[in-house]
Amino acid sequence: MGWLIFVAGAILSWGAYGVLLGQGQTQLGNPLKALLCVGMAYFLIGVIVPVIGLGAQGNLSNFNTTGLITATIAGALGAAGAACIIYSFRFGGLPLYVMPLVFGGAPIVNVLVSMAINPPKDAINPFLYVGFLLASVGAGLVLYYRPGH
């Protein structure tokens, strides 16, 4: 169950991400400056740390092509998501609205993509659709009952 510590870390990190990114973009006055800062942080954490760790393990070679391509596409999707959030702020979206929509919709997309890549062997439980509905309703409730409404 140690993995739950890292889940909590992701929740805390991504939960604060949108608010701080929105503030940073406003303070910098340009969405591309904010995206550059995000890219630098990705580079520091996503490139330097693994290079040091893999180098220390003597494991900095022998990447297989399929894994390399898949993981790079995943990284590009993460960066594209960051760019989309930045531009949603640039075009008038507020973190208070944007992030609940993103975090309400992302789990639904995650399940659909997972099912497309690894089709279920059994019939889909109807409660999956209830979960989709509840995730959507949950995001709507967060937006409707947000502070200051």
mmCIF file of N, CA and C in Angstrom:
data_model
loop_
_atom_site.group_PDB
_atom_site.id
_atom_site.type_symbol
_atom_site.label_atom_id
_atom_site.label_comp_id
_atom_site.label_asym_id
_atom_site.label_seq_id
_atom_site.Cartn_x
_atom_site.Cartn_y
_atom_site.Cartn_z
ATOM 1 N N MET A 1 0.818 -1.208 0.000
ATOM 2 C CA MET A 1 0.000 0.000 0.000
ATOM 3 C C MET A 1 0.857 1.266 0.000
ATOM 4 N N GLY A 2 2.182 1.129 -0.071
ATOM 5 C CA GLY A 2 3.064 2.291 -0.104
ATOM 6 C C GLY A 2 2.796 3.199 -1.298
ATOM 7 N N TRP A 3 2.228 2.635 -2.368
ATOM 8 C CA TRP A 3 1.924 3.423 -3.556
ATOM 9 C C TRP A 3 0.930 4.535 -3.258
ATOM 10 N N LEU A 4 0.122 4.364 -2.202
ATOM 11 C CA LEU A 4 -0.864 5.396 -1.859
ATOM 12 C C LEU A 4 -0.198 6.706 -1.441
ATOM 13 N N ILE A 5 1.004 6.625 -0.908
ATOM 14 C CA ILE A 5 1.740 7.850 -0.564
ATOM 15 C C ILE A 5 1.992 8.663 -1.832
ATOM 16 N N PHE A 6 2.339 7.973 -2.908
ATOM 17 C CA PHE A 6 2.611 8.667 -4.165
ATOM 18 C C PHE A 6 1.318 9.151 -4.820
ATOM 19 N N VAL A 7 0.234 8.419 -4.642
ATOM 20 C CA VAL A 7 -1.073 8.900 -5.108
ATOM 21 C C VAL A 7 -1.410 10.202 -4.384
ATOM 22 N N ALA A 8 -1.201 10.220 -3.080
ATOM 23 C CA ALA A 8 -1.449 11.444 -2.299
ATOM 24 C C ALA A 8 -0.562 12.575 -2.794
ATOM 25 N N GLY A 9 0.689 12.264 -3.109
ATOM 26 C CA GLY A 9 1.591 13.287 -3.649
ATOM 27 C C GLY A 9 1.089 13.848 -4.965
ATOM 28 N N ALA A 10 0.575 12.976 -5.842
ATOM 29 C CA ALA A 10 0.030 13.442 -7.123
ATOM 30 C C ALA A 10 -1.219 14.292 -6.912
ATOM 31 N N ILE A 11 -2.083 13.852 -5.998
ATOM 32 C CA ILE A 11 -3.303 14.617 -5.718
ATOM 33 C C ILE A 11 -2.940 16.002 -5.205
ATOM 34 N N LEU A 12 -2.019 16.059 -4.251
ATOM 35 C CA LEU A 12 -1.618 17.357 -3.698
ATOM 36 C C LEU A 12 -0.930 18.221 -4.756
ATOM 37 N N SER A 13 -0.043 17.616 -5.538
ATOM 38 C CA SER A 13 0.677 18.371 -6.566
ATOM 39 C C SER A 13 -0.271 18.903 -7.635
ATOM 40 N N TRP A 14 -1.071 18.015 -8.194
ATOM 41 C CA TRP A 14 -1.961 18.428 -9.271
ATOM 42 C C TRP A 14 -3.128 19.258 -8.759
ATOM 43 N N GLY A 15 -3.505 19.036 -7.513
ATOM 44 C CA GLY A 15 -4.564 19.860 -6.934
ATOM 45 C C GLY A 15 -4.151 21.313 -6.798
ATOM 46 N N ALA A 16 -2.893 21.544 -6.485
ATOM 47 C CA ALA A 16 -2.379 22.913 -6.357
ATOM 48 C C ALA A 16 -1.893 23.466 -7.696
ATOM 49 N N TYR A 17 -1.635 22.595 -8.646
ATOM 50 C CA TYR A 17 -1.050 22.951 -9.943
ATOM 51 C C TYR A 17 -1.824 24.061 -10.657
ATOM 52 N N GLY A 18 -3.111 23.864 -10.839
ATOM 53 C CA GLY A 18 -3.901 24.815 -11.622
ATOM 54 C C GLY A 18 -3.954 26.190 -11.000
ATOM 55 N N VAL A 19 -4.137 26.245 -9.702
ATOM 56 C CA VAL A 19 -4.224 27.538 -9.023
ATOM 57 C C VAL A 19 -2.907 28.294 -9.148
ATOM 58 N N LEU A 20 -1.795 27.601 -8.868
ATOM 59 C CA LEU A 20 -0.489 28.259 -8.939
ATOM 60 C C LEU A 20 -0.108 28.599 -10.376
ATOM 61 N N LEU A 21 -0.475 27.743 -11.313
ATOM 62 C CA LEU A 21 -0.198 28.022 -12.713
ATOM 63 C C LEU A 21 -0.971 29.250 -13.184
ATOM 64 N N GLY A 22 -2.232 29.338 -12.779
ATOM 65 C CA GLY A 22 -3.030 30.521 -13.126
ATOM 66 C C GLY A 22 -2.427 31.788 -12.554
ATOM 67 N N GLN A 23 -1.991 31.741 -11.297
ATOM 68 C CA GLN A 23 -1.347 32.906 -10.673
ATOM 69 C C GLN A 23 -0.058 33.261 -11.388
ATOM 70 N N GLY A 24 0.758 32.244 -11.658
ATOM 71 C CA GLY A 24 2.036 32.489 -12.330
ATOM 72 C C GLY A 24 1.849 33.099 -13.702
ATOM 73 N N GLN A 25 0.868 32.614 -14.430
ATOM 74 C CA GLN A 25 0.601 33.156 -15.767
ATOM 75 C C GLN A 25 0.196 34.618 -15.676
ATOM 76 N N THR A 26 -0.645 34.941 -14.714
ATOM 77 C CA THR A 26 -1.060 36.336 -14.530
ATOM 78 C C THR A 26 0.133 37.193 -14.137
ATOM 79 N N GLN A 27 0.952 36.695 -13.209
ATOM 80 C CA GLN A 27 2.112 37.454 -12.750
ATOM 81 C C GLN A 27 3.143 37.645 -13.854
ATOM 82 N N LEU A 28 3.285 36.657 -14.725
ATOM 83 C CA LEU A 28 4.246 36.766 -15.828
ATOM 84 C C LEU A 28 3.697 37.583 -16.994
ATOM 85 N N GLY A 29 2.378 37.641 -17.106
ATOM 86 C CA GLY A 29 1.752 38.446 -18.146
ATOM 87 C C GLY A 29 1.746 37.819 -19.527
ATOM 88 N N ASN A 30 2.133 36.540 -19.630
ATOM 89 C CA ASN A 30 2.174 35.905 -20.938
ATOM 90 C C ASN A 30 2.080 34.394 -20.750
ATOM 91 N N PRO A 31 1.131 33.751 -21.417
ATOM 92 C CA PRO A 31 0.984 32.316 -21.225
ATOM 93 C C PRO A 31 2.198 31.516 -21.691
ATOM 94 N N LEU A 32 2.915 32.021 -22.696
ATOM 95 C CA LEU A 32 4.096 31.291 -23.161
ATOM 96 C C LEU A 32 5.215 31.315 -22.122
ATOM 97 N N LYS A 33 5.304 32.391 -21.343
ATOM 98 C CA LYS A 33 6.291 32.432 -20.259
ATOM 99 C C LYS A 33 5.941 31.389 -19.200
ATOM 100 N N ALA A 34 4.661 31.252 -18.905
ATOM 101 C CA ALA A 34 4.231 30.239 -17.936
ATOM 102 C C ALA A 34 4.523 28.840 -18.463
ATOM 103 N N LEU A 35 4.254 28.600 -19.745
ATOM 104 C CA LEU A 35 4.530 27.292 -20.337
ATOM 105 C C LEU A 35 6.026 26.998 -20.317
ATOM 106 N N LEU A 36 6.849 28.001 -20.544
ATOM 107 C CA LEU A 36 8.299 27.832 -20.474
ATOM 108 C C LEU A 36 8.724 27.414 -19.066
ATOM 109 N N CYS A 37 8.134 28.028 -18.066
ATOM 110 C CA CYS A 37 8.449 27.659 -16.682
ATOM 111 C C CYS A 37 8.023 26.227 -16.387
ATOM 112 N N VAL A 38 6.848 25.832 -16.879
ATOM 113 C CA VAL A 38 6.393 24.450 -16.713
ATOM 114 C C VAL A 38 7.387 23.505 -17.395
ATOM 115 N N GLY A 39 7.810 23.866 -18.590
ATOM 116 C CA GLY A 39 8.775 23.042 -19.325
ATOM 117 C C GLY A 39 10.099 22.917 -18.588
ATOM 118 N N MET A 40 10.562 24.006 -17.997
ATOM 119 C CA MET A 40 11.812 23.935 -17.222
ATOM 120 C C MET A 40 11.653 23.009 -16.022
ATOM 121 N N ALA A 41 10.494 23.096 -15.360
ATOM 122 C CA ALA A 41 10.255 22.223 -14.213
ATOM 123 C C ALA A 41 10.181 20.757 -14.663
ATOM 124 N N TYR A 42 9.504 20.502 -15.786
ATOM 125 C CA TYR A 42 9.455 19.146 -16.329
ATOM 126 C C TYR A 42 10.871 18.654 -16.627
ATOM 127 N N PHE A 43 11.690 19.526 -17.201
ATOM 128 C CA PHE A 43 13.059 19.138 -17.531
ATOM 129 C C PHE A 43 13.840 18.788 -16.270
ATOM 130 N N LEU A 44 13.764 19.659 -15.283
ATOM 131 C CA LEU A 44 14.517 19.419 -14.047
ATOM 132 C C LEU A 44 14.087 18.126 -13.359
ATOM 133 N N ILE A 45 12.781 17.951 -13.226
ATOM 134 C CA ILE A 45 12.274 16.789 -12.494
ATOM 135 C C ILE A 45 12.196 15.558 -13.392
ATOM 136 N N GLY A 46 11.805 15.751 -14.639
ATOM 137 C CA GLY A 46 11.565 14.627 -15.532
ATOM 138 C C GLY A 46 12.767 14.175 -16.333
ATOM 139 N N VAL A 47 13.854 14.965 -16.363
ATOM 140 C CA VAL A 47 15.042 14.573 -17.126
ATOM 141 C C VAL A 47 16.252 14.419 -16.199
ATOM 142 N N ILE A 48 16.545 15.442 -15.443
ATOM 143 C CA ILE A 48 17.752 15.418 -14.617
ATOM 144 C C ILE A 48 17.673 14.323 -13.553
ATOM 145 N N VAL A 49 16.564 14.238 -12.823
ATOM 146 C CA VAL A 49 16.439 13.237 -11.748
ATOM 147 C C VAL A 49 16.566 11.812 -12.292
ATOM 148 N N PRO A 50 15.839 11.439 -13.373
ATOM 149 C CA PRO A 50 16.008 10.069 -13.875
ATOM 150 C C PRO A 50 17.395 9.803 -14.450
ATOM 151 N N VAL A 51 18.006 10.795 -15.082
ATOM 152 C CA VAL A 51 19.362 10.587 -15.614
ATOM 153 C C VAL A 51 20.321 10.278 -14.470
ATOM 154 N N ILE A 52 20.227 11.028 -13.393
ATOM 155 C CA ILE A 52 21.089 10.774 -12.235
ATOM 156 C C ILE A 52 20.786 9.397 -11.639
ATOM 157 N N GLY A 53 19.492 9.102 -11.436
ATOM 158 C CA GLY A 53 19.102 7.817 -10.847
ATOM 159 C C GLY A 53 19.485 6.637 -11.722
ATOM 160 N N LEU A 54 19.180 6.703 -13.020
ATOM 161 C CA LEU A 54 19.521 5.606 -13.927
ATOM 162 C C LEU A 54 21.030 5.472 -14.070
ATOM 163 N N GLY A 55 21.729 6.609 -14.109
ATOM 164 C CA GLY A 55 23.191 6.570 -14.185
ATOM 165 C C GLY A 55 23.790 5.889 -12.970
ATOM 166 N N ALA A 56 23.252 6.200 -11.796
ATOM 167 C CA ALA A 56 23.750 5.583 -10.558
ATOM 168 C C ALA A 56 23.492 4.077 -10.549
ATOM 169 N N GLN A 57 22.425 3.651 -11.218
ATOM 170 C CA GLN A 57 22.092 2.217 -11.291
ATOM 171 C C GLN A 57 22.823 1.521 -12.436
ATOM 172 N N GLY A 58 23.515 2.314 -13.288
ATOM 173 C CA GLY A 58 24.148 1.749 -14.480
ATOM 174 C C GLY A 58 23.123 1.274 -15.488
ATOM 175 N N ASN A 59 21.989 1.953 -15.535
ATOM 176 C CA ASN A 59 20.855 1.504 -16.332
ATOM 177 C C ASN A 59 20.406 2.573 -17.327
ATOM 178 N N LEU A 60 21.354 3.367 -17.825
ATOM 179 C CA LEU A 60 21.019 4.496 -18.695
ATOM 180 C C LEU A 60 21.063 4.118 -20.175
ATOM 181 N N SER A 61 20.961 2.834 -20.482
ATOM 182 C CA SER A 61 20.966 2.400 -21.877
ATOM 183 C C SER A 61 19.920 1.302 -22.054
ATOM 184 N N ASN A 62 19.872 0.789 -23.265
ATOM 185 C CA ASN A 62 18.995 -0.338 -23.602
ATOM 186 C C ASN A 62 17.506 -0.017 -23.447
ATOM 187 N N PHE A 63 17.086 1.100 -23.998
ATOM 188 C CA PHE A 63 15.667 1.423 -24.062
ATOM 189 C C PHE A 63 15.076 0.678 -25.246
ATOM 190 N N ASN A 64 13.925 0.010 -25.065
ATOM 191 C CA ASN A 64 13.314 -0.631 -26.224
ATOM 192 C C ASN A 64 12.461 0.403 -26.964
ATOM 193 N N THR A 65 12.373 0.234 -28.253
ATOM 194 C CA THR A 65 11.735 1.229 -29.119
ATOM 195 C C THR A 65 10.271 1.435 -28.775
ATOM 196 N N THR A 66 9.534 0.369 -28.551
ATOM 197 C CA THR A 66 8.103 0.491 -28.268
ATOM 198 C C THR A 66 7.869 1.272 -26.985
ATOM 199 N N GLY A 67 8.576 0.912 -25.933
ATOM 200 C CA GLY A 67 8.438 1.632 -24.661
ATOM 201 C C GLY A 67 8.866 3.074 -24.782
ATOM 202 N N LEU A 68 9.949 3.325 -25.515
ATOM 203 C CA LEU A 68 10.448 4.684 -25.719
ATOM 204 C C LEU A 68 9.401 5.548 -26.422
ATOM 205 N N ILE A 69 8.795 5.013 -27.472
ATOM 206 C CA ILE A 69 7.781 5.761 -28.222
ATOM 207 C C ILE A 69 6.540 5.991 -27.367
ATOM 208 N N THR A 70 6.061 4.940 -26.700
ATOM 209 C CA THR A 70 4.845 5.066 -25.887
ATOM 210 C C THR A 70 5.033 6.065 -24.754
ATOM 211 N N ALA A 71 6.151 5.965 -24.054
ATOM 212 C CA ALA A 71 6.401 6.872 -22.933
ATOM 213 C C ALA A 71 6.596 8.316 -23.416
ATOM 214 N N THR A 72 7.206 8.487 -24.591
ATOM 215 C CA THR A 72 7.386 9.838 -25.142
ATOM 216 C C THR A 72 6.041 10.435 -25.548
ATOM 217 N N ILE A 73 5.180 9.633 -26.129
ATOM 218 C CA ILE A 73 3.827 10.114 -26.461
ATOM 219 C C ILE A 73 3.097 10.514 -25.177
ATOM 220 N N ALA A 74 3.224 9.695 -24.137
ATOM 221 C CA ALA A 74 2.596 10.024 -22.853
ATOM 222 C C ALA A 74 3.122 11.356 -22.329
ATOM 223 N N GLY A 75 4.434 11.563 -22.402
ATOM 224 C CA GLY A 75 5.018 12.831 -21.969
ATOM 225 C C GLY A 75 4.509 14.000 -22.796
ATOM 226 N N ALA A 76 4.386 13.787 -24.109
ATOM 227 C CA ALA A 76 3.865 14.846 -24.980
ATOM 228 C C ALA A 76 2.415 15.170 -24.612
ATOM 229 N N LEU A 77 1.635 14.139 -24.280
ATOM 230 C CA LEU A 77 0.251 14.378 -23.869
ATOM 231 C C LEU A 77 0.200 15.170 -22.565
ATOM 232 N N GLY A 78 1.094 14.849 -21.627
ATOM 233 C CA GLY A 78 1.158 15.609 -20.378
ATOM 234 C C GLY A 78 1.505 17.068 -20.629
ATOM 235 N N ALA A 79 2.490 17.299 -21.485
ATOM 236 C CA ALA A 79 2.879 18.671 -21.809
ATOM 237 C C ALA A 79 1.772 19.389 -22.580
ATOM 238 N N ALA A 80 1.101 18.669 -23.488
ATOM 239 C CA ALA A 80 -0.018 19.266 -24.233
ATOM 240 C C ALA A 80 -1.152 19.633 -23.274
ATOM 241 N N GLY A 81 -1.395 18.777 -22.286
ATOM 242 C CA GLY A 81 -2.411 19.088 -21.282
ATOM 243 C C GLY A 81 -2.061 20.354 -20.512
ATOM 244 N N ALA A 82 -0.800 20.496 -20.145
ATOM 245 C CA ALA A 82 -0.356 21.715 -19.450
ATOM 246 C C ALA A 82 -0.564 22.938 -20.338
ATOM 247 N N ALA A 83 -0.225 22.802 -21.614
ATOM 248 C CA ALA A 83 -0.423 23.921 -22.550
ATOM 249 C C ALA A 83 -1.914 24.252 -22.679
ATOM 250 N N CYS A 84 -2.752 23.233 -22.742
ATOM 251 C CA CYS A 84 -4.198 23.476 -22.848
ATOM 252 C C CYS A 84 -4.730 24.183 -21.604
ATOM 253 N N ILE A 85 -4.252 23.794 -20.440
ATOM 254 C CA ILE A 85 -4.681 24.475 -19.215
ATOM 255 C C ILE A 85 -4.224 25.925 -19.236
ATOM 256 N N ILE A 86 -2.973 26.160 -19.622
ATOM 257 C CA ILE A 86 -2.449 27.523 -19.688
ATOM 258 C C ILE A 86 -3.296 28.373 -20.633
ATOM 259 N N TYR A 87 -3.605 27.831 -21.799
ATOM 260 C CA TYR A 87 -4.394 28.612 -22.760
ATOM 261 C C TYR A 87 -5.851 28.744 -22.341
ATOM 262 N N SER A 88 -6.361 27.787 -21.596
ATOM 263 C CA SER A 88 -7.734 27.963 -21.092
ATOM 264 C C SER A 88 -7.765 29.152 -20.131
ATOM 265 N N PHE A 89 -6.711 29.319 -19.337
ATOM 266 C CA PHE A 89 -6.615 30.494 -18.461
ATOM 267 C C PHE A 89 -6.460 31.755 -19.299
ATOM 268 N N ARG A 90 -5.634 31.679 -20.328
ATOM 269 C CA ARG A 90 -5.361 32.846 -21.190
ATOM 270 C C ARG A 90 -6.637 33.349 -21.845
ATOM 271 N N PHE A 91 -7.542 32.432 -22.180
ATOM 272 C CA PHE A 91 -8.769 32.825 -22.864
ATOM 273 C C PHE A 91 -9.952 32.962 -21.922
ATOM 274 N N GLY A 92 -9.668 33.227 -20.643
ATOM 275 C CA GLY A 92 -10.721 33.616 -19.720
ATOM 276 C C GLY A 92 -11.131 32.592 -18.690
ATOM 277 N N GLY A 93 -10.679 31.360 -18.810
ATOM 278 C CA GLY A 93 -11.022 30.358 -17.810
ATOM 279 C C GLY A 93 -10.294 30.635 -16.505
ATOM 280 N N LEU A 94 -10.960 30.401 -15.416
ATOM 281 C CA LEU A 94 -10.345 30.562 -14.101
ATOM 282 C C LEU A 94 -10.039 29.186 -13.528
ATOM 283 N N PRO A 95 -8.942 29.065 -12.755
ATOM 284 C CA PRO A 95 -8.626 27.754 -12.172
ATOM 285 C C PRO A 95 -9.804 27.141 -11.426
ATOM 286 N N LEU A 96 -10.614 27.980 -10.815
ATOM 287 C CA LEU A 96 -11.765 27.509 -10.057
ATOM 288 C C LEU A 96 -12.752 26.735 -10.942
ATOM 289 N N TYR A 97 -12.807 27.096 -12.239
ATOM 290 C CA TYR A 97 -13.680 26.394 -13.186
ATOM 291 C C TYR A 97 -12.915 25.311 -13.955
ATOM 292 N N VAL A 98 -11.732 25.678 -14.420
ATOM 293 C CA VAL A 98 -10.975 24.804 -15.320
ATOM 294 C C VAL A 98 -10.591 23.494 -14.649
ATOM 295 N N MET A 99 -10.041 23.569 -13.459
ATOM 296 C CA MET A 99 -9.478 22.369 -12.848
ATOM 297 C C MET A 99 -10.541 21.327 -12.473
ATOM 298 N N PRO A 100 -11.696 21.709 -11.917
ATOM 299 C CA PRO A 100 -12.713 20.671 -11.681
ATOM 300 C C PRO A 100 -13.193 20.002 -12.972
ATOM 301 N N LEU A 101 -13.271 20.775 -14.056
ATOM 302 C CA LEU A 101 -13.664 20.169 -15.328
ATOM 303 C C LEU A 101 -12.597 19.195 -15.815
ATOM 304 N N VAL A 102 -11.331 19.604 -15.712
ATOM 305 C CA VAL A 102 -10.231 18.736 -16.137
ATOM 306 C C VAL A 102 -10.204 17.472 -15.283
ATOM 307 N N PHE A 103 -10.261 17.643 -13.959
ATOM 308 C CA PHE A 103 -10.136 16.492 -13.073
ATOM 309 C C PHE A 103 -11.419 15.675 -12.996
ATOM 310 N N GLY A 104 -12.545 16.225 -13.413
ATOM 311 C CA GLY A 104 -13.767 15.437 -13.538
ATOM 312 C C GLY A 104 -13.790 14.652 -14.833
ATOM 313 N N GLY A 105 -13.259 15.247 -15.899
ATOM 314 C CA GLY A 105 -13.265 14.586 -17.202
ATOM 315 C C GLY A 105 -12.132 13.601 -17.405
ATOM 316 N N ALA A 106 -10.967 13.880 -16.822
ATOM 317 C CA ALA A 106 -9.793 13.035 -17.048
ATOM 318 C C ALA A 106 -9.997 11.575 -16.634
ATOM 319 N N PRO A 107 -10.644 11.291 -15.487
ATOM 320 C CA PRO A 107 -10.838 9.873 -15.148
ATOM 321 C C PRO A 107 -11.723 9.134 -16.156
ATOM 322 N N ILE A 108 -12.678 9.828 -16.720
ATOM 323 C CA ILE A 108 -13.553 9.208 -17.722
ATOM 324 C C ILE A 108 -12.739 8.867 -18.967
ATOM 325 N N VAL A 109 -11.931 9.830 -19.419
ATOM 326 C CA VAL A 109 -11.081 9.586 -20.590
ATOM 327 C C VAL A 109 -10.087 8.474 -20.287
ATOM 328 N N ASN A 110 -9.537 8.460 -19.083
ATOM 329 C CA ASN A 110 -8.589 7.420 -18.691
ATOM 330 C C ASN A 110 -9.191 6.028 -18.843
ATOM 331 N N VAL A 111 -10.407 5.848 -18.370
ATOM 332 C CA VAL A 111 -11.057 4.535 -18.456
ATOM 333 C C VAL A 111 -11.344 4.185 -19.909
ATOM 334 N N LEU A 112 -11.815 5.148 -20.698
ATOM 335 C CA LEU A 112 -12.123 4.873 -22.103
ATOM 336 C C LEU A 112 -10.867 4.505 -22.891
ATOM 337 N N VAL A 113 -9.769 5.227 -22.669
ATOM 338 C CA VAL A 113 -8.514 4.910 -23.361
ATOM 339 C C VAL A 113 -7.990 3.555 -22.885
ATOM 340 N N SER A 114 -8.069 3.299 -21.576
ATOM 341 C CA SER A 114 -7.643 1.998 -21.048
ATOM 342 C C SER A 114 -8.437 0.861 -21.682
ATOM 343 N N MET A 115 -9.738 1.062 -21.841
ATOM 344 C CA MET A 115 -10.588 0.033 -22.447
ATOM 345 C C MET A 115 -10.274 -0.138 -23.934
ATOM 346 N N ALA A 116 -9.907 0.954 -24.607
ATOM 347 C CA ALA A 116 -9.565 0.853 -26.028
ATOM 348 C C ALA A 116 -8.246 0.103 -26.209
ATOM 349 N N ILE A 117 -7.280 0.347 -25.319
ATOM 350 C CA ILE A 117 -5.969 -0.308 -25.427
ATOM 351 C C ILE A 117 -6.034 -1.755 -24.944
ATOM 352 N N ASN A 118 -6.768 -1.973 -23.863
ATOM 353 C CA ASN A 118 -6.930 -3.316 -23.283
ATOM 354 C C ASN A 118 -8.421 -3.622 -23.181
ATOM 355 N N PRO A 119 -9.040 -4.056 -24.275
ATOM 356 C CA PRO A 119 -10.489 -4.292 -24.252
ATOM 357 C C PRO A 119 -10.877 -5.264 -23.134
ATOM 358 N N PRO A 120 -11.984 -4.948 -22.466
ATOM 359 C CA PRO A 120 -12.424 -5.832 -21.378
ATOM 360 C C PRO A 120 -12.801 -7.208 -21.920
ATOM 361 N N LYS A 121 -12.469 -8.215 -21.132
ATOM 362 C CA LYS A 121 -12.796 -9.584 -21.527
ATOM 363 C C LYS A 121 -14.237 -9.936 -21.181
ATOM 364 N N ASP A 122 -14.779 -9.277 -20.171
ATOM 365 C CA ASP A 122 -16.148 -9.523 -19.730
ATOM 366 C C ASP A 122 -17.028 -8.346 -20.139
ATOM 367 N N ALA A 123 -18.325 -8.542 -20.004
ATOM 368 C CA ALA A 123 -19.273 -7.461 -20.293
ATOM 369 C C ALA A 123 -19.019 -6.299 -19.336
ATOM 370 N N ILE A 124 -19.235 -5.107 -19.831
ATOM 371 C CA ILE A 124 -19.031 -3.912 -19.011
ATOM 372 C C ILE A 124 -20.137 -3.822 -17.969
ATOM 373 N N ASN A 125 -19.734 -3.657 -16.741
ATOM 374 C CA ASN A 125 -20.686 -3.513 -15.644
ATOM 375 C C ASN A 125 -21.428 -2.187 -15.816
ATOM 376 N N PRO A 126 -22.746 -2.186 -15.755
ATOM 377 C CA PRO A 126 -23.510 -0.945 -15.919
ATOM 378 C C PRO A 126 -23.127 0.147 -14.913
ATOM 379 N N PHE A 127 -22.562 -0.258 -13.784
ATOM 380 C CA PHE A 127 -22.146 0.744 -12.803
ATOM 381 C C PHE A 127 -20.999 1.610 -13.320
ATOM 382 N N LEU A 128 -20.295 1.159 -14.363
ATOM 383 C CA LEU A 128 -19.280 2.013 -14.980
ATOM 384 C C LEU A 128 -19.933 3.299 -15.490
ATOM 385 N N TYR A 129 -21.085 3.154 -16.128
ATOM 386 C CA TYR A 129 -21.783 4.322 -16.663
ATOM 387 C C TYR A 129 -22.324 5.195 -15.540
ATOM 388 N N VAL A 130 -22.707 4.568 -14.439
ATOM 389 C CA VAL A 130 -23.111 5.330 -13.253
ATOM 390 C C VAL A 130 -21.913 6.122 -12.746
ATOM 391 N N GLY A 131 -20.734 5.500 -12.754
ATOM 392 C CA GLY A 131 -19.511 6.199 -12.345
ATOM 393 C C GLY A 131 -19.211 7.375 -13.247
ATOM 394 N N PHE A 132 -19.371 7.186 -14.565
ATOM 395 C CA PHE A 132 -19.178 8.308 -15.500
ATOM 396 C C PHE A 132 -20.123 9.456 -15.156
ATOM 397 N N LEU A 133 -21.378 9.103 -14.922
ATOM 398 C CA LEU A 133 -22.378 10.118 -14.585
ATOM 399 C C LEU A 133 -22.014 10.823 -13.279
ATOM 400 N N LEU A 134 -21.631 10.044 -12.266
ATOM 401 C CA LEU A 134 -21.292 10.636 -10.969
ATOM 402 C C LEU A 134 -20.048 11.522 -11.062
ATOM 403 N N ALA A 135 -19.059 11.124 -11.864
ATOM 404 C CA ALA A 135 -17.879 11.969 -12.045
ATOM 405 C C ALA A 135 -18.275 13.298 -12.685
ATOM 406 N N SER A 136 -19.154 13.232 -13.671
ATOM 407 C CA SER A 136 -19.624 14.453 -14.336
ATOM 408 C C SER A 136 -20.448 15.316 -13.391
ATOM 409 N N VAL A 137 -21.360 14.680 -12.669
ATOM 410 C CA VAL A 137 -22.189 15.413 -11.708
ATOM 411 C C VAL A 137 -21.313 16.003 -10.607
ATOM 412 N N GLY A 138 -20.314 15.230 -10.159
ATOM 413 C CA GLY A 138 -19.408 15.725 -9.124
ATOM 414 C C GLY A 138 -18.684 16.980 -9.561
ATOM 415 N N ALA A 139 -18.169 16.996 -10.782
ATOM 416 C CA ALA A 139 -17.500 18.193 -11.298
ATOM 417 C C ALA A 139 -18.493 19.353 -11.366
ATOM 418 N N GLY A 140 -19.712 19.060 -11.808
ATOM 419 C CA GLY A 140 -20.737 20.103 -11.863
ATOM 420 C C GLY A 140 -21.071 20.662 -10.488
ATOM 421 N N LEU A 141 -21.170 19.784 -9.495
ATOM 422 C CA LEU A 141 -21.462 20.240 -8.129
ATOM 423 C C LEU A 141 -20.336 21.093 -7.563
ATOM 424 N N VAL A 142 -19.100 20.686 -7.831
ATOM 425 C CA VAL A 142 -17.963 21.483 -7.378
ATOM 426 C C VAL A 142 -18.023 22.871 -8.007
ATOM 427 N N LEU A 143 -18.346 22.930 -9.280
ATOM 428 C CA LEU A 143 -18.435 24.233 -9.955
ATOM 429 C C LEU A 143 -19.603 25.061 -9.437
ATOM 430 N N TYR A 144 -20.745 24.421 -9.267
ATOM 431 C CA TYR A 144 -21.938 25.157 -8.857
ATOM 432 C C TYR A 144 -21.827 25.684 -7.434
ATOM 433 N N TYR A 145 -21.248 24.878 -6.551
ATOM 434 C CA TYR A 145 -21.161 25.275 -5.145
ATOM 435 C C TYR A 145 -19.778 25.795 -4.757
ATOM 436 N N ARG A 146 -19.044 26.285 -5.748
ATOM 437 C CA ARG A 146 -17.717 26.831 -5.478
ATOM 438 C C ARG A 146 -17.812 28.029 -4.556
ATOM 439 N N PRO A 147 -16.766 28.329 -3.827
ATOM 440 C CA PRO A 147 -16.789 29.510 -2.966
ATOM 441 C C PRO A 147 -17.026 30.790 -3.770
ATOM 442 N N GLY A 148 -17.787 31.686 -3.208
ATOM 443 C CA GLY A 148 -18.028 32.964 -3.883
ATOM 444 C C GLY A 148 -19.126 32.907 -4.925
ATOM 445 N N HIS A 149 -19.840 31.805 -5.010
ATOM 446 C CA HIS A 149 -20.913 31.667 -6.012
ATOM 447 C C HIS A 149 -22.148 32.379 -5.559
#
